[in-house]
CSV table of C-alpha atoms in Angstrom, one decimal:
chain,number,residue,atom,x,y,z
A,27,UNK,CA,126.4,151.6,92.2
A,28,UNK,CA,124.6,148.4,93.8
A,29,UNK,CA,125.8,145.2,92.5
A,30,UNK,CA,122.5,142.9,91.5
A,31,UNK,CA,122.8,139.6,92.9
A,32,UNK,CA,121.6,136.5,90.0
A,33,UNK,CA,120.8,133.6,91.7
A,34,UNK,CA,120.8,130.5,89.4
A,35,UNK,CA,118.1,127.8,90.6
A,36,UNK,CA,118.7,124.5,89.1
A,37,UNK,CA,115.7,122.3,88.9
A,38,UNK,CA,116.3,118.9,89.5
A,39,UNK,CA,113.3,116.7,87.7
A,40,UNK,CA,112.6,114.8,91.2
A,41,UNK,CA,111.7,118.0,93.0
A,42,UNK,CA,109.2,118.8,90.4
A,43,UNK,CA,107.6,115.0,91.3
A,44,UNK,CA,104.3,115.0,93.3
A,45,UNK,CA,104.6,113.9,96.6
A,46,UNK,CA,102.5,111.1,95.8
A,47,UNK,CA,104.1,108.6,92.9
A,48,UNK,CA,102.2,107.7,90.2
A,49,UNK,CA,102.0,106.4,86.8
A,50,UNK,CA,103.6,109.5,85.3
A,51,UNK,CA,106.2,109.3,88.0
A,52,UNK,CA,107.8,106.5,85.4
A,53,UNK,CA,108.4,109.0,82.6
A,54,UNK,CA,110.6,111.6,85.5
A,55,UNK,CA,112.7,108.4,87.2
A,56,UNK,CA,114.4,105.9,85.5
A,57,UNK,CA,116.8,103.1,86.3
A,58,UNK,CA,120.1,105.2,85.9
A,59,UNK,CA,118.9,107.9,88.3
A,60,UNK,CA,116.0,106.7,90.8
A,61,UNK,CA,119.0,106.2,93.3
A,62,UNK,CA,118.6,109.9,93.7
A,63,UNK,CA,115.5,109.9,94.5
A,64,UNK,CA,115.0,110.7,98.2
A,65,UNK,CA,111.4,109.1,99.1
A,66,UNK,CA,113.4,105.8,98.0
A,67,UNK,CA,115.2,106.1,101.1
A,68,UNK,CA,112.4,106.5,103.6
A,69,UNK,CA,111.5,103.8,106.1
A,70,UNK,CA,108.5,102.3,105.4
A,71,UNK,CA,105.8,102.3,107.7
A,72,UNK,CA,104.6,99.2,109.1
A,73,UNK,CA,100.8,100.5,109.1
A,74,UNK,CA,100.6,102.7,106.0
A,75,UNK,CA,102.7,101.9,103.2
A,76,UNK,CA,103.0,103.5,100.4
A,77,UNK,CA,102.3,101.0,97.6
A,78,UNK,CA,103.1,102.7,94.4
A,79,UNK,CA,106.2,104.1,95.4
A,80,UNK,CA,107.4,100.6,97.0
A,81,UNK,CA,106.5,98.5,94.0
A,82,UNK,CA,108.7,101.6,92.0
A,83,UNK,CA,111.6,100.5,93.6
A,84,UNK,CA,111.5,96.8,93.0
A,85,UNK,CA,110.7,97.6,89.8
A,86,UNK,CA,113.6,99.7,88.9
A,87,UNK,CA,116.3,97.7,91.1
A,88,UNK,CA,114.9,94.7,88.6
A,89,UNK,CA,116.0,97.0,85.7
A,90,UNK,CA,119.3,98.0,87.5
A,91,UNK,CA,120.2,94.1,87.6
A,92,UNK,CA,119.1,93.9,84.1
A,93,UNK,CA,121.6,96.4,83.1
A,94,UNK,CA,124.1,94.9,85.1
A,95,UNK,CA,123.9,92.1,83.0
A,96,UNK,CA,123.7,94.0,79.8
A,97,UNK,CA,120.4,93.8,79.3
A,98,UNK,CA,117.8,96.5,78.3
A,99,UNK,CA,115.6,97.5,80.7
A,100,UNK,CA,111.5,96.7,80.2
A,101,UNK,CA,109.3,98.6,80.4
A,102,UNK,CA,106.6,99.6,82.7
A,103,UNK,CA,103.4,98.7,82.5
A,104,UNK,CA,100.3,99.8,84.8
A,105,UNK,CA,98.2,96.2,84.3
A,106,UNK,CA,101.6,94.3,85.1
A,107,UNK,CA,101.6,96.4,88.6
A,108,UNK,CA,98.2,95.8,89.3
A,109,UNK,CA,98.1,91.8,89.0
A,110,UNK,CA,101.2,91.5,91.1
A,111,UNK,CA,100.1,94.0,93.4
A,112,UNK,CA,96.8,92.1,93.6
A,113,UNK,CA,98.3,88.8,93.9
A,114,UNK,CA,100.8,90.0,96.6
A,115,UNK,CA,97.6,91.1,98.5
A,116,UNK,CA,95.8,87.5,98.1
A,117,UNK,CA,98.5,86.1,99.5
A,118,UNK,CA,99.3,88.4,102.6
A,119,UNK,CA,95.1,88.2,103.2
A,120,UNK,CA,95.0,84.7,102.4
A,121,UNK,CA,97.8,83.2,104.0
A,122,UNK,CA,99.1,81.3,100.9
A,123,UNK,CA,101.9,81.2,99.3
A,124,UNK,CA,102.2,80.3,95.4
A,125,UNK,CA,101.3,81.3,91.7
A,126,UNK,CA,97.9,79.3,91.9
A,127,UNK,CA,95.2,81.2,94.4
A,128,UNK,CA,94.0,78.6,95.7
A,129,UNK,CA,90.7,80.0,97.4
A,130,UNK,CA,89.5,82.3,94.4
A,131,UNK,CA,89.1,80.2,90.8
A,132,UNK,CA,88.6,83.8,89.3
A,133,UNK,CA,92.3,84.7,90.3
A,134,UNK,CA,93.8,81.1,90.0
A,135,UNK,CA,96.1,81.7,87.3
A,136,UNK,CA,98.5,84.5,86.3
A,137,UNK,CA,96.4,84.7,83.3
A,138,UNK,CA,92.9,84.8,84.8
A,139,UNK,CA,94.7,87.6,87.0
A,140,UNK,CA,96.3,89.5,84.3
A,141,UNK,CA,92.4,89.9,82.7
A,142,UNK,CA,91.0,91.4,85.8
A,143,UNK,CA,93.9,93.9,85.6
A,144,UNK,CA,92.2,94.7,82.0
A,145,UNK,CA,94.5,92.8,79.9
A,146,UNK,CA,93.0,91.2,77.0
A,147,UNK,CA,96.2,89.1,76.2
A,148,UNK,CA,98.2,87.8,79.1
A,149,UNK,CA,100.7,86.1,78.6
A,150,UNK,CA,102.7,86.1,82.2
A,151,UNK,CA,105.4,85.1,83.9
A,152,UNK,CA,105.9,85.0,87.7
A,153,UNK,CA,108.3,85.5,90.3
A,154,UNK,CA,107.2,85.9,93.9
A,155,UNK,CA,109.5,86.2,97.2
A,156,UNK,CA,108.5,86.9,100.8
A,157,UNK,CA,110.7,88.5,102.8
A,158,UNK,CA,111.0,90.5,106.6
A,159,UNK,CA,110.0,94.0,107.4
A,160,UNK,CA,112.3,95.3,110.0
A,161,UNK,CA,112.7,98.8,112.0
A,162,UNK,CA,114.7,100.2,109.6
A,163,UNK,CA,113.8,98.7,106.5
A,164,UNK,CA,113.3,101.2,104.1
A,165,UNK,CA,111.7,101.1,100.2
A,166,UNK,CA,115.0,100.6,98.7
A,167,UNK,CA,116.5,98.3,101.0
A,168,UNK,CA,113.1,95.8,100.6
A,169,UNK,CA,113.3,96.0,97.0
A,170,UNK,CA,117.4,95.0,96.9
A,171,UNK,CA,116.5,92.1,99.3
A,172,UNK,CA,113.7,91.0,97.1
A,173,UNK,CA,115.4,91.4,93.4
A,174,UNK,CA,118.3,89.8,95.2
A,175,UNK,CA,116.5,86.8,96.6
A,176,UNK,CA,115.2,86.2,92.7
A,177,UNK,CA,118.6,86.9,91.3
A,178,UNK,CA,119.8,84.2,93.7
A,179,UNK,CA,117.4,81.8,92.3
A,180,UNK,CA,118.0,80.2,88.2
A,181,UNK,CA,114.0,80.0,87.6
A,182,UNK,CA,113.3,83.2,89.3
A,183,UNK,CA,116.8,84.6,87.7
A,184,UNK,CA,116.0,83.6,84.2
A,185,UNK,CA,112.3,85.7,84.4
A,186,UNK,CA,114.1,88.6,85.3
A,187,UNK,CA,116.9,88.3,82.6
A,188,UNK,CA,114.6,87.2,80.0
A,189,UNK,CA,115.1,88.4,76.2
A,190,UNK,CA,111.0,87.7,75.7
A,191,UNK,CA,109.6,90.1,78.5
A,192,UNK,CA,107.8,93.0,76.6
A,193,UNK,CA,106.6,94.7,79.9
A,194,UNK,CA,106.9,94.1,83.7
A,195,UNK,CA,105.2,95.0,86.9
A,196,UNK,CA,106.0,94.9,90.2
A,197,UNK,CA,103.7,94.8,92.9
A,198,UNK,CA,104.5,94.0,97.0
A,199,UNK,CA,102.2,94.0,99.9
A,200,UNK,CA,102.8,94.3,103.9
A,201,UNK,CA,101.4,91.7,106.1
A,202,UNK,CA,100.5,92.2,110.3
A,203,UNK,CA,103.4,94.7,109.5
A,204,UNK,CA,106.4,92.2,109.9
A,205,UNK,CA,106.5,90.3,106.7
A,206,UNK,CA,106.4,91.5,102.9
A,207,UNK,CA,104.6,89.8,99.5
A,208,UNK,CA,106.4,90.4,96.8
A,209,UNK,CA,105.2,89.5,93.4
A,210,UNK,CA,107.0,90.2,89.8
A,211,UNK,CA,105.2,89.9,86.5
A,212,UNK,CA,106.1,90.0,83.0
A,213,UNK,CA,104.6,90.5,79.9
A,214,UNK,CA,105.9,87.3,77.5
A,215,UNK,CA,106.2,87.8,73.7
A,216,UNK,CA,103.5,90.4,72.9
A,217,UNK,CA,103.3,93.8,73.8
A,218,UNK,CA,100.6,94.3,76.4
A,219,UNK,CA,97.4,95.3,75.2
A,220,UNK,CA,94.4,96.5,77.0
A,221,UNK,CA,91.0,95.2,77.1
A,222,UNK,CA,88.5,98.3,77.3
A,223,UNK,CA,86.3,98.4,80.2
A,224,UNK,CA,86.9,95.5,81.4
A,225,UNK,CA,89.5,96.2,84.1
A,226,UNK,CA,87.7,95.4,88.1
A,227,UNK,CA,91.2,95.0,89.7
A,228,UNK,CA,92.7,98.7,90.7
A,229,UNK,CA,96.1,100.1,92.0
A,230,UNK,CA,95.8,101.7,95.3
């Protein structure tokens, strides 16, 4: 009599991820487990980064230090990731270097920037960093020198550890391919709520 082989598949939930992250990506990785998520661990490339899945890993390494400090993690929200993601850009296009744009009085504030993102009650708090992007950086290793550079700061330390943060996003862009924007905002007091139709800046 043949003996029937059972094979037993286990499905971890990060091979069931698309290959490209997104917003849902959030609900499948969290900051106990995106460690074993392999893309994490890629180099990035100098030319073509992938934006969503690097601002992912700042944002839950910023949750992992959190934790660390008995905190609970925040949550993640999509508007957050766009105005930092946008700022990070202005900067890296713009050549400046602050939480005022200087050159665009539409985006000058972290509120004004937090309404284009289609936020009808911003209330934000900002860290930014700027940092190197080497050979062999990868996404994980960018986001633990960035959350590290704010840890190692009180301001930018207190934003991160904050009991009034309701939501965060993280957004980081890659300039002439050598140097790296990084740009954190929370969501102070109020849950984030969205203003209909009204949203002109995008995530990649």
């Amino acid at each position: 009599m043949k003996k029937l082989l059972v094979f037993i598949m286990v499905v971890c939930p990060f091979v069931l991820m698309a290959q490209s992250w997104n917003n849902d990506s959030y609900l499948k990785c969290n900051e106990k487990n995106f460690r074993n998520y392999a893309p994490f661990s890629k180099l990035i490339s100098a030319i073509n980064p992938d934006y969503r899945l690097l601002n992912a890993a700042v944002f839950f390494v910023t949750n992992e230090a959190r934790i660390k400090h008995r905190k609970r993690p925040i949550p993640y929200s999509s508007f957050l990731e766009s105005s930092a993601f946008h700022h990070s850009k202005a900067m890296a296009e713009q050549s400046f270097f602050s939480h005022v744009n200087p050159n665009d009085p539409t985006r000058a504030t972290t509120e004004d920037r937090g309404t284009l993102a289609g936020i009808s009650n911003p209330a934000i708090a900002e860290n930014i960093a700027m940092t190197a992007l080497w050979r062999k950086s990868t996404y994980l290793s960018i986001a633990e020198e960035l959350v590290s550079m704010w840890m190692n700061s009180p301001g930018h330390r207190s934003n991160i550890l904050s009991d009034d943060a309701k939501a965060m996003g993280c957004g980081v862009y890659v300039r002439d391919g050598r140097a790296v924007l990084g740009t954190q905002n929370f969501q102070w007091f109020y849950d984030v709520v969205e203003a209909c139709g009204t949203q002109k800046d995008r995530l990649p």
